[in-house]
Tab-separated table of C-alpha atoms in Angstrom:
chain	number	residue	atom	x	y	z
A	1	MET	CA	90.994	78.871	13.223
A	2	LEU	CA	87.469	78.876	11.723
A	3	THR	CA	84.126	78.240	13.433
A	4	VAL	CA	81.402	76.456	11.436
A	5	SER	CA	78.046	74.840	12.161
A	6	VAL	CA	77.488	71.182	11.296
A	7	LYS	CA	74.081	69.612	10.708
A	8	TRP	CA	73.778	65.853	11.265
A	9	LEU	CA	70.361	64.193	11.073
A	10	LYS	CA	68.108	66.422	13.225
A	11	GLU	CA	70.943	67.825	15.306
A	12	VAL	CA	72.903	71.014	14.674
A	13	PHE	CA	76.298	71.668	16.266
A	14	PRO	CA	76.561	75.475	16.039
A	15	LYS	CA	80.196	76.191	16.935
A	16	VAL	CA	82.683	73.587	15.740
A	17	GLU	CA	86.254	74.847	15.428
A	18	ILE	CA	88.402	73.980	12.421
A	19	ASP	CA	92.156	74.301	12.771
A	20	THR	CA	93.034	74.896	9.118
A	21	SER	CA	96.697	74.055	9.796
A	22	GLN	CA	95.638	70.449	10.410
A	23	PRO	CA	94.259	67.951	7.869
A	24	PRO	CA	90.456	67.454	7.617
A	25	TYR	CA	90.863	64.031	9.286
A	26	VAL	CA	91.428	65.870	12.590
A	27	PHE	CA	88.154	67.766	12.035
A	28	LYS	CA	86.434	64.420	11.453
A	29	CYS	CA	87.844	63.126	14.758
A	30	GLN	CA	86.251	66.125	16.499
A	31	LEU	CA	82.907	65.265	14.880
A	32	TYR	CA	83.360	61.643	15.994
A	33	ASP	CA	83.562	62.899	19.597
A	34	LEU	CA	80.360	64.913	19.087
A	35	THR	CA	78.269	62.416	17.134
A	36	GLY	CA	79.754	58.938	17.565
A	37	VAL	CA	80.087	58.594	13.779
A	38	PRO	CA	83.537	57.114	12.999
A	39	PRO	CA	85.614	59.203	10.525
A	40	GLU	CA	85.486	56.484	7.850
A	41	ARG	CA	81.648	56.627	7.855
A	42	GLN	CA	81.397	60.421	7.679
A	43	LYS	CA	80.269	62.070	4.449
A	44	ILE	CA	80.690	65.840	4.694
A	45	MET	CA	79.514	67.990	1.819
A	46	VAL	CA	81.860	70.768	0.698
A	47	LYS	CA	82.320	72.716	-2.502
A	48	GLY	CA	83.307	70.263	-5.222
A	49	GLY	CA	82.046	67.099	-3.517
A	50	LEU	CA	82.861	65.156	-0.341
A	51	LEU	CA	85.482	66.270	2.183
A	52	LYS	CA	88.576	64.055	1.877
A	53	ASP	CA	90.810	63.208	4.852
A	54	ASP	CA	93.911	64.792	3.307
A	55	ALA	CA	92.315	67.730	1.455
A	56	ASP	CA	93.845	71.218	1.591
A	57	TRP	CA	91.597	73.620	3.523
A	58	ALA	CA	93.035	76.554	1.564
A	59	THR	CA	91.578	75.255	-1.712
A	60	LEU	CA	88.161	74.357	-0.256
A	61	GLY	CA	87.105	77.936	0.445
A	62	VAL	CA	85.449	77.202	3.787
A	63	LYS	CA	84.353	80.473	5.437
A	64	GLU	CA	83.706	81.609	9.006
A	65	GLY	CA	80.195	80.643	10.145
A	66	GLN	CA	79.570	78.389	7.138
A	67	LYS	CA	76.894	75.709	7.484
A	68	MET	CA	78.059	72.171	6.659
A	69	MET	CA	76.078	68.951	6.368
A	70	MET	CA	77.302	65.538	7.519
A	71	MET	CA	75.814	62.139	6.756
A	72	GLY	CA	76.704	58.865	8.442
A	73	THR	CA	75.498	56.423	11.089
A	74	ALA	CA	76.867	56.331	14.620
A	75	ASP	CA	77.985	53.170	16.390
A	76	GLU	CA	74.922	51.650	17.981
A	77	ILE	CA	74.673	49.583	21.165
A	78	VAL	CA	72.167	46.780	20.726
A	79	LYS	CA	69.813	46.611	23.707
A	80	ALA	CA	69.193	43.227	25.234
A	81	PRO	CA	65.702	41.991	26.051
A	82	GLU	CA	64.437	42.802	29.541
A	83	LYS	CA	64.967	39.265	30.805
A	84	GLY	CA	67.612	37.849	28.574
A	85	PRO	CA	71.354	37.238	28.513
A	86	VAL	CA	73.485	40.344	29.056
A	87	PHE	CA	75.892	40.932	26.181
A	88	MET	CA	79.033	43.015	26.528
A	89	GLU	CA	77.576	45.623	24.140
A	90	ASP	CA	74.712	46.181	26.594
A	91	LEU	CA	76.978	47.027	29.516
A	92	PRO	CA	77.888	50.626	30.447
A	93	GLU	CA	81.067	51.625	28.615
A	94	GLU	CA	83.259	51.498	31.732
A	95	GLU	CA	82.136	47.902	32.355
A	96	GLN	CA	82.816	47.084	28.714
A	97	VAL	CA	86.429	48.192	29.237
A	98	VAL	CA	86.756	45.750	32.141
A	99	ALA	CA	85.148	42.930	30.138
A	100	LEU	CA	87.332	43.689	27.121
A	101	GLY	CA	90.507	43.471	29.217
A	102	HIS	CA	92.212	46.560	27.805
A	103	THR	CA	91.585	50.277	27.343
A	104	ALA	CA	90.999	52.277	24.163
A	105	GLY	CA	93.319	53.160	21.320
A	106	LEU	CA	94.202	56.690	20.165
A	107	PHE	CA	93.438	58.246	16.792
A	108	ASN	CA	96.476	59.375	14.820
A	109	LEU	CA	95.983	63.114	14.241
A	110	GLY	CA	98.650	63.291	11.530
A	111	ASN	CA	102.100	61.836	12.324
A	112	THR	CA	101.256	61.655	16.050
A	113	CYS	CA	102.105	57.962	16.569
A	114	TYR	CA	105.170	59.072	18.589
A	115	MET	CA	102.799	60.810	21.032
A	116	ASN	CA	100.170	58.039	21.068
A	117	SER	CA	102.723	55.321	21.881
A	118	THR	CA	104.263	57.421	24.671
A	119	VAL	CA	100.834	58.070	26.221
A	120	GLN	CA	99.837	54.377	26.084
A	121	CYS	CA	103.034	53.268	27.864
A	122	LEU	CA	102.768	55.861	30.648
A	123	HIS	CA	99.015	55.293	30.954
A	124	SER	CA	99.796	51.716	32.043
A	125	VAL	CA	101.368	52.968	35.318
A	126	PRO	CA	98.571	52.856	37.959
A	127	GLU	CA	100.541	54.959	40.461
A	128	LEU	CA	100.880	57.743	37.881
A	129	LYS	CA	97.154	57.617	37.137
A	130	SER	CA	96.455	57.805	40.871
A	131	ALA	CA	98.694	60.858	41.285
A	132	LEU	CA	97.062	62.566	38.287
A	133	SER	CA	93.548	61.853	39.595
A	134	ASN	CA	94.468	63.841	42.721
A	135	TYR	CA	95.919	66.720	40.703
A	136	PRO	CA	93.975	69.930	41.497
A	137	SER	CA	92.148	71.901	38.814
A	138	GLN	CA	93.525	75.121	40.304
A	139	LYS	CA	97.103	75.969	39.274
A	140	SER	CA	99.627	76.334	42.094
A	141	SER	CA	101.460	79.655	42.319
A	142	ASP	CA	104.920	78.192	41.604
A	143	LEU	CA	103.895	76.384	38.375
A	144	ASP	CA	103.737	77.954	34.918
A	145	GLN	CA	100.396	77.925	33.081
A	146	THR	CA	101.397	75.632	30.178
A	147	SER	CA	102.801	72.982	32.548
A	148	HIS	CA	99.524	73.062	34.490
A	149	MET	CA	97.503	72.781	31.270
A	150	LEU	CA	99.567	69.827	30.005
A	151	THR	CA	99.251	67.993	33.335
A	152	ALA	CA	95.488	68.571	33.414
A	153	ALA	CA	95.210	67.427	29.767
A	154	THR	CA	97.173	64.260	30.630
A	155	ARG	CA	94.786	63.572	33.508
A	156	GLU	CA	91.725	64.019	31.275
A	157	LEU	CA	93.175	61.874	28.480
A	158	PHE	CA	94.020	59.050	30.922
A	159	ASN	CA	90.428	59.218	32.228
A	160	GLU	CA	89.032	59.038	28.684
A	161	LEU	CA	91.169	55.998	27.875
A	162	ASP	CA	89.986	54.214	31.018
A	163	LYS	CA	86.306	54.822	30.298
A	164	SER	CA	86.135	54.247	26.549
A	165	VAL	CA	86.064	51.161	24.359
A	166	LYS	CA	86.053	53.324	21.224
A	167	PRO	CA	89.225	55.057	19.993
A	168	VAL	CA	89.889	58.432	21.616
A	169	ALA	CA	90.949	61.557	19.705
A	170	PRO	CA	93.624	63.234	21.896
A	171	MET	CA	92.945	66.726	20.492
A	172	GLN	CA	93.260	68.783	23.683
A	173	PHE	CA	96.372	66.942	24.841
A	174	TRP	CA	98.081	67.417	21.460
A	175	MET	CA	97.247	71.138	21.311
A	176	VAL	CA	98.628	71.747	24.807
A	177	LEU	CA	101.723	69.586	24.146
A	178	ARG	CA	102.539	71.759	21.107
A	179	LYS	CA	101.966	74.910	23.125
A	180	LYS	CA	104.280	73.754	25.911
A	181	TYR	CA	106.910	72.303	23.552
A	182	PRO	CA	106.736	74.053	20.133
A	183	GLN	CA	109.163	71.496	18.611
A	184	PHE	CA	106.201	69.088	18.345
A	185	GLY	CA	104.358	71.598	16.164
A	186	GLN	CA	106.950	71.685	13.365
A	187	LEU	CA	105.441	71.719	9.884
A	188	HIS	CA	106.806	70.482	6.556
A	189	ASN	CA	104.834	71.376	3.436
A	190	GLY	CA	101.865	72.210	5.642
A	191	VAL	CA	101.865	68.832	7.412
A	192	TYR	CA	102.926	68.153	11.004
A	193	MET	CA	106.255	66.327	11.058
A	194	GLN	CA	107.021	63.003	12.700
A	195	GLN	CA	108.824	63.549	16.030
A	196	ASP	CA	111.017	61.472	18.332
A	197	ALA	CA	109.015	59.409	20.866
A	198	GLU	CA	111.880	59.478	23.373
A	199	GLU	CA	111.870	63.298	23.326
A	200	CYS	CA	108.099	63.307	23.875
A	201	TRP	CA	108.472	60.812	26.751
A	202	THR	CA	111.246	62.862	28.384
A	203	GLN	CA	109.476	66.223	28.028
A	204	LEU	CA	106.189	64.875	29.378
A	205	LEU	CA	107.862	63.283	32.406
A	206	TYR	CA	109.781	66.503	33.062
A	207	THR	CA	106.517	68.481	33.084
A	208	LEU	CA	104.849	65.953	35.413
A	209	SER	CA	107.866	66.093	37.737
A	210	GLN	CA	107.294	69.840	38.075
A	211	SER	CA	103.546	69.655	38.628
A	212	LEU	CA	103.032	66.460	40.672
A	213	ARG	CA	104.851	67.766	43.729
A	214	SER	CA	103.107	67.493	47.082
A	215	PRO	CA	103.424	70.297	49.665
A	216	SER	CA	102.301	67.870	52.380
A	217	PRO	CA	105.161	66.568	54.571
A	218	SER	CA	103.330	63.241	54.952
A	219	GLN	CA	103.562	62.583	51.220
A	220	ASN	CA	106.496	62.130	48.880
A	221	PRO	CA	107.332	65.599	47.533
A	222	ASP	CA	108.146	64.298	44.041
A	223	THR	CA	105.914	61.475	42.784
A	224	THR	CA	107.470	61.366	39.304
A	225	LYS	CA	110.979	61.009	40.697
A	226	GLU	CA	109.856	58.252	43.065
A	227	LEU	CA	108.217	56.353	40.207
A	228	PHE	CA	110.800	56.871	37.439
A	229	GLY	CA	113.876	58.650	38.864
A	230	ILE	CA	117.234	56.832	38.900
A	231	GLU	CA	119.977	58.274	41.098
A	232	LEU	CA	123.445	57.813	39.619
A	233	VAL	CA	126.718	58.342	41.442
A	234	SER	CA	129.711	58.855	39.157
A	235	ARG	CA	133.477	58.764	39.477
A	236	VAL	CA	135.131	61.244	37.108
A	237	HIS	CA	138.815	60.465	36.595
A	238	CYS	CA	141.581	62.009	34.450
A	239	GLN	CA	144.310	59.460	33.785
A	240	GLU	CA	146.699	62.122	32.489
A	241	SER	CA	146.606	64.386	35.561
A	242	GLY	CA	145.381	61.954	38.205
A	243	GLU	CA	142.504	64.290	39.137
A	244	GLU	CA	139.418	62.585	40.491
A	245	SER	CA	136.013	63.754	41.641
A	246	SER	CA	132.545	62.344	42.233
A	247	GLU	CA	129.128	63.642	41.288
A	248	THR	CA	125.497	62.633	41.786
A	249	GLU	CA	122.666	63.125	39.316
A	250	SER	CA	119.063	62.018	38.841
A	251	VAL	CA	117.946	60.693	35.445
A	252	TYR	CA	114.704	59.193	34.143
A	253	SER	CA	116.209	56.447	31.984
A	254	LEU	CA	119.256	54.258	31.531
A	255	LYS	CA	120.897	54.279	28.097
A	256	CYS	CA	121.670	51.097	26.200
A	257	HIS	CA	124.541	52.006	23.879
A	258	ILE	CA	124.786	49.855	20.757
A	259	SER	CA	128.034	48.811	19.099
A	260	GLN	CA	129.458	45.765	17.297
A	261	GLU	CA	130.180	44.170	20.689
A	262	VAL	CA	126.670	44.637	22.072
A	263	ASN	CA	124.288	41.708	21.585
A	264	HIS	CA	122.256	41.985	24.790
A	265	LEU	CA	120.710	44.751	26.891
A	266	HIS	CA	123.011	43.949	29.815
A	267	GLU	CA	126.101	44.689	27.663
A	268	GLY	CA	124.589	47.888	26.283
A	269	LEU	CA	123.758	49.180	29.766
A	270	LYS	CA	127.333	48.497	30.861
A	271	HIS	CA	128.584	50.624	27.953
A	272	GLY	CA	126.010	53.313	28.745
A	273	LEU	CA	127.308	53.769	32.292
A	274	LYS	CA	130.798	54.619	30.995
A	275	SER	CA	131.623	57.678	28.938
A	276	GLU	CA	134.498	59.983	27.988
A	277	LEU	CA	134.260	63.739	28.233
A	278	GLU	CA	136.620	66.560	27.482
A	279	LYS	CA	136.859	69.414	29.968
A	280	ALA	CA	139.343	71.878	31.434
A	281	SER	CA	141.929	70.410	33.798
A	282	PRO	CA	142.958	72.838	36.578
A	283	SER	CA	146.282	71.070	37.181
A	284	LEU	CA	147.243	70.807	33.486
A	285	GLY	CA	145.948	74.257	32.574
A	286	ARG	CA	144.257	72.940	29.407
A	287	SER	CA	141.538	70.582	28.231
A	288	ALA	CA	141.955	66.889	28.960
A	289	ILE	CA	140.032	63.650	28.562
A	290	TYR	CA	138.137	62.421	31.623
A	291	LEU	CA	136.567	58.980	32.093
A	292	LYS	CA	133.152	59.018	33.762
A	293	GLU	CA	132.056	55.741	35.378
A	294	SER	CA	128.560	55.661	36.878
A	295	CYS	CA	126.594	53.248	39.036
A	296	ILE	CA	123.051	53.254	40.379
A	297	ASN	CA	122.643	54.581	43.916
A	298	ALA	CA	118.822	54.638	44.146
A	299	LEU	CA	116.220	52.732	42.145
A	300	PRO	CA	112.698	53.683	40.988
A	301	ARG	CA	109.527	51.600	40.876
A	302	TYR	CA	109.563	51.766	37.076
A	303	LEU	CA	112.895	51.478	35.312
A	304	THR	CA	113.029	52.959	31.816
A	305	VAL	CA	115.679	51.880	29.309
A	306	GLN	CA	116.324	53.727	26.060
A	307	PHE	CA	118.078	51.947	23.205
A	308	VAL	CA	120.352	54.584	21.633
A	309	ARG	CA	119.518	53.662	18.042
A	310	PHE	CA	119.574	57.082	16.375
A	311	PHE	CA	122.653	59.127	15.508
A	312	TRP	CA	123.427	62.074	13.253
A	313	LYS	CA	124.897	61.059	9.899
A	314	ARG	CA	127.054	63.934	8.695
A	315	GLU	CA	127.425	62.804	5.074
A	316	SER	CA	123.652	62.713	4.528
A	317	ASN	CA	122.898	65.430	7.128
A	318	GLN	CA	120.091	63.439	8.759
A	319	LYS	CA	119.323	61.114	11.639
A	320	ALA	CA	120.229	57.506	10.878
A	321	LYS	CA	119.214	54.376	12.729
A	322	ILE	CA	121.247	51.452	14.082
A	323	LEU	CA	119.304	48.340	13.066
A	324	ARG	CA	121.499	45.876	14.990
A	325	LYS	CA	119.652	43.205	16.954
A	326	VAL	CA	119.945	43.683	20.739
A	327	ASP	CA	118.113	41.111	22.872
A	328	TYR	CA	116.359	42.160	26.079
A	329	PRO	CA	114.828	39.999	28.854
A	330	LEU	CA	111.342	39.781	30.311
A	331	GLN	CA	113.024	39.951	33.750
A	332	LEU	CA	115.922	42.362	34.276
A	333	ASP	CA	118.333	42.234	37.235
A	334	VAL	CA	120.298	45.490	37.719
A	335	TYR	CA	122.242	44.360	40.806
A	336	ASP	CA	125.540	44.415	38.880
A	337	PHE	CA	125.054	48.106	38.037
A	338	CYS	CA	124.410	49.227	41.639
A	339	SER	CA	126.751	50.976	44.077
A	340	ASP	CA	128.135	49.066	47.053
A	341	ASP	CA	125.802	50.968	49.405
A	342	LEU	CA	122.728	50.081	47.363
A	343	ARG	CA	123.794	46.424	47.032
A	344	LYS	CA	123.861	46.149	50.826
A	345	LYS	CA	120.290	47.514	51.018
A	346	LEU	CA	119.127	45.071	48.356
A	347	GLU	CA	120.600	41.982	50.009
A	348	ALA	CA	117.856	41.323	52.589
A	349	PRO	CA	114.865	41.612	50.207
A	350	ARG	CA	116.740	39.609	47.554
A	351	GLN	CA	117.316	36.826	50.081
A	352	ILE	CA	113.612	36.820	50.988
A	353	LEU	CA	112.812	36.448	47.313
A	354	ARG	CA	115.269	33.554	46.977
A	355	ASP	CA	113.737	31.854	49.998
A	356	GLU	CA	110.234	32.284	48.604
A	357	GLU	CA	111.244	30.759	45.307
A	358	GLY	CA	113.076	28.027	47.184
A	359	LYS	CA	109.861	27.153	49.017
A	360	LYS	CA	108.024	26.968	45.715
A	361	ALA	CA	110.703	24.631	44.425
A	362	GLY	CA	110.611	22.544	47.621
A	363	LEU	CA	113.979	23.758	48.963
A	364	LYS	CA	114.862	24.917	52.495
A	365	ALA	CA	115.441	28.641	53.053
A	366	LYS	CA	119.061	29.736	53.396
A	367	VAL	CA	120.072	31.159	56.728
A	368	LYS	CA	122.840	33.340	55.377
A	369	SER	CA	122.450	35.905	52.601
A	370	SER	CA	124.572	35.694	49.493
A	371	SER	CA	125.210	38.110	46.650
A	372	SER	CA	126.751	35.600	44.261
A	373	LYS	CA	125.873	35.899	40.604
A	374	ASP	CA	124.837	32.235	40.553
A	375	ASN	CA	122.085	32.888	43.070
A	376	ASP	CA	120.995	36.046	41.224
A	377	ALA	CA	120.807	34.119	37.966
A	378	LYS	CA	118.751	31.327	39.568
A	379	MET	CA	116.398	33.875	41.046
A	380	THR	CA	115.662	35.594	37.733
A	381	ASP	CA	115.017	32.294	35.967
A	382	VAL	CA	111.911	31.554	38.012
A	383	GLU	CA	108.370	32.365	36.924
A	384	GLY	CA	107.878	35.169	39.413
A	385	PRO	CA	107.404	35.948	43.096
A	386	SER	CA	104.692	34.390	45.223
A	387	ASN	CA	101.459	36.359	45.060
A	388	GLU	CA	100.979	35.972	48.799
A	389	SER	CA	104.122	37.512	50.215
A	390	VAL	CA	106.155	38.924	47.340
A	391	LYS	CA	104.251	41.602	45.465
A	392	SER	CA	105.198	44.326	43.011
A	393	SER	CA	104.478	47.650	44.666
A	394	ASN	CA	101.508	49.373	43.086
A	395	SER	CA	100.772	52.200	45.468
A	396	THR	CA	102.215	55.672	45.712
A	397	SER	CA	103.893	56.932	48.838
A	398	GLY	CA	101.033	59.401	49.075
A	399	GLU	CA	98.822	56.504	50.119
A	400	GLY	CA	101.075	55.847	53.089
A	401	LYS	CA	102.654	52.661	51.788
A	402	GLU	CA	106.321	51.972	51.204
A	403	SER	CA	108.132	49.066	49.645
A	404	GLN	CA	111.533	47.423	49.577
A	405	LEU	CA	112.999	46.985	46.126
A	406	THR	CA	114.979	43.914	45.076
A	407	GLY	CA	116.750	45.145	41.950
A	408	ILE	CA	114.641	42.682	39.935
A	409	TYR	CA	112.317	44.174	37.315
A	410	ASP	CA	109.602	42.724	35.048
A	411	LEU	CA	108.952	44.058	31.554
A	412	VAL	CA	105.584	45.858	31.347
A	413	ALA	CA	105.826	48.055	28.227
A	414	VAL	CA	107.842	48.349	25.019
A	415	LEU	CA	107.762	51.316	22.653
A	416	THR	CA	108.966	50.314	19.186
A	417	HIS	CA	109.987	52.120	16.018
A	418	LYS	CA	109.702	50.818	12.489
A	419	GLY	CA	111.657	52.576	9.753
A	420	ARG	CA	115.149	53.835	8.960
A	421	SER	CA	114.966	57.380	10.350
A	422	ALA	CA	113.673	59.050	13.516
A	423	ASP	CA	111.996	61.683	11.338
A	424	SER	CA	109.883	59.067	9.571
A	425	GLY	CA	108.612	55.528	10.177
A	426	HIS	CA	106.035	54.465	12.729
A	427	TYR	CA	105.891	54.132	16.533
A	428	VAL	CA	103.807	51.524	18.374
A	429	ALA	CA	103.255	50.712	22.092
A	430	TRP	CA	103.169	47.117	23.394
A	431	VAL	CA	101.692	47.116	26.913
A	432	LYS	CA	101.198	44.362	29.481
A	433	GLN	CA	97.733	44.447	31.049
A	434	GLU	CA	96.893	43.701	34.690
A	435	SER	CA	95.600	40.319	33.522
A	436	GLY	CA	99.092	39.485	32.240
A	437	LYS	CA	98.063	39.682	28.582
A	438	TRP	CA	99.923	41.896	26.122
A	439	ILE	CA	98.213	44.417	23.840
A	440	GLU	CA	99.810	46.095	20.829
A	441	TYR	CA	98.493	49.675	20.591
A	442	ASP	CA	98.910	50.641	16.944
A	443	ASP	CA	97.268	54.064	17.224
A	444	ASP	CA	93.482	53.433	17.272
A	445	ASN	CA	93.847	49.662	16.819
A	446	PRO	CA	94.540	47.578	19.994
A	447	ILE	CA	95.720	44.064	19.010
A	448	PRO	CA	96.242	41.146	21.479
A	449	GLN	CA	99.748	39.650	21.345
A	450	ARG	CA	101.564	36.663	22.846
A	451	GLU	CA	104.285	37.254	25.430
A	452	GLU	CA	106.790	35.177	23.448
A	453	ASP	CA	106.440	37.643	20.561
A	454	ILE	CA	107.355	40.667	22.701
A	455	THR	CA	111.057	39.803	23.004
A	456	LYS	CA	111.222	39.332	19.229
A	457	LEU	CA	111.059	43.114	18.847
A	458	SER	CA	114.828	43.235	19.277
A	459	GLY	CA	115.868	44.547	15.857
A	460	GLY	CA	118.051	43.212	13.098
A	461	GLY	CA	115.736	44.128	10.206
A	462	ASP	CA	112.984	46.469	9.085
A	463	TRP	CA	110.364	45.138	11.540
A	464	HIS	CA	109.348	47.027	14.696
A	465	MET	CA	112.264	47.149	17.139
A	466	ALA	CA	112.462	48.201	20.779
A	467	TYR	CA	113.331	51.856	21.322
A	468	ILE	CA	112.166	52.231	24.942
A	469	CYS	CA	111.536	49.427	27.467
A	470	MET	CA	109.770	50.023	30.766
A	471	TYR	CA	110.257	47.551	33.629
A	472	LYS	CA	108.305	47.327	36.896
A	473	ALA	CA	110.055	46.562	40.182
A	474	ARG	CA	109.487	43.403	42.161
A	475	ALA	CA	109.139	44.715	45.675
A	476	PHE	CA	108.044	43.806	49.213
A	477	PRO	CA	105.540	45.855	51.214
A	478	VAL	CA	107.254	47.154	54.326
């Protein structure tokens, strides 16, 4: 790590750190934060000419305390006349975000699209932002320092995204993420390697689950689990010995397993809830094959689904990708995957939802509840619940509000991967805004998209295909 001074126009920035293990583009992103001059407009004089984005610091001979000069013009906000029309550029930046209808993109710091796409998807969860905004600056005694630092960095990055219309350079977040999870700092030929977005998603949620715990009895002790945790109850059965047991576990995503028989998410989830495992059988005195069949016993507000597209190819000794097309819906009903106990709890709110949609269609409300698949199918075909009495829950339990879930979920984010291998290619986030519009976050470039194009990210070729889908629960305030 070197410290240099940078002169720009009449200003001098005396102590700017250079991480020589990262490409000069990252250094330019730091200067963008300081000066407002976008990296593509920066001209930085070094020995031998101008500093290139992908230059090797080792060959440039930059020394500790060296003075560097930068040329380039910053983005300017044109001021409106005193008594004239107010243009969006004249508004404070936070108001520009509101007028724009979406938040900022994230600079790619060198193969960090896996991280950027993960952050953009999770940043779209208002309850998570609310919990992070209340996260204390002082570390609690039962939390390790790196988990505290990563949580605080997530909070600050979310705040930056909310307040900025210009792309944000997630330097601090990336540095702390690598410190907490060194796997994300792997280098190949001096360049940071592409990583798996699902691993980044899982590790970040695990850290938040440790840090966003409330000691107050009036609040939910585990915000992350309430928002994303899925409780599974499983029957483990050995056909050979007749042994049977049950177990309960909490996971943060459902797996959609892909095979020749799987054409739709519903089929892949069904496969994902069944698995075979080999373990010691007490009655047989040796290893035996057990069948594990799981069902959902408690639902979260945000249901995450991972498409299991990557597998290890022994002959080539690398991760390969299943390109098969697997369709997924804008509205997902998980009633079929729930335990009998949970189905009973879902019946009343599901009937209310049917009645509401019946009113919209001009039908009389049913007196008796029904769990038939026909009714479930009719319910998921409608446009959505009434805004007046059927609302998706968007408050944390810490705010004193609870909700009844229906088992019906609406798609709010898709994380896609383009390429043939998990160790290469490109990740992008597609996020539904509060206005209902979709934005494609391709690193620092937010692009509006049509809803009908979102379900076309289902695979079958070399285009972007869904790797993680996040659904938001339709729920009733209690």
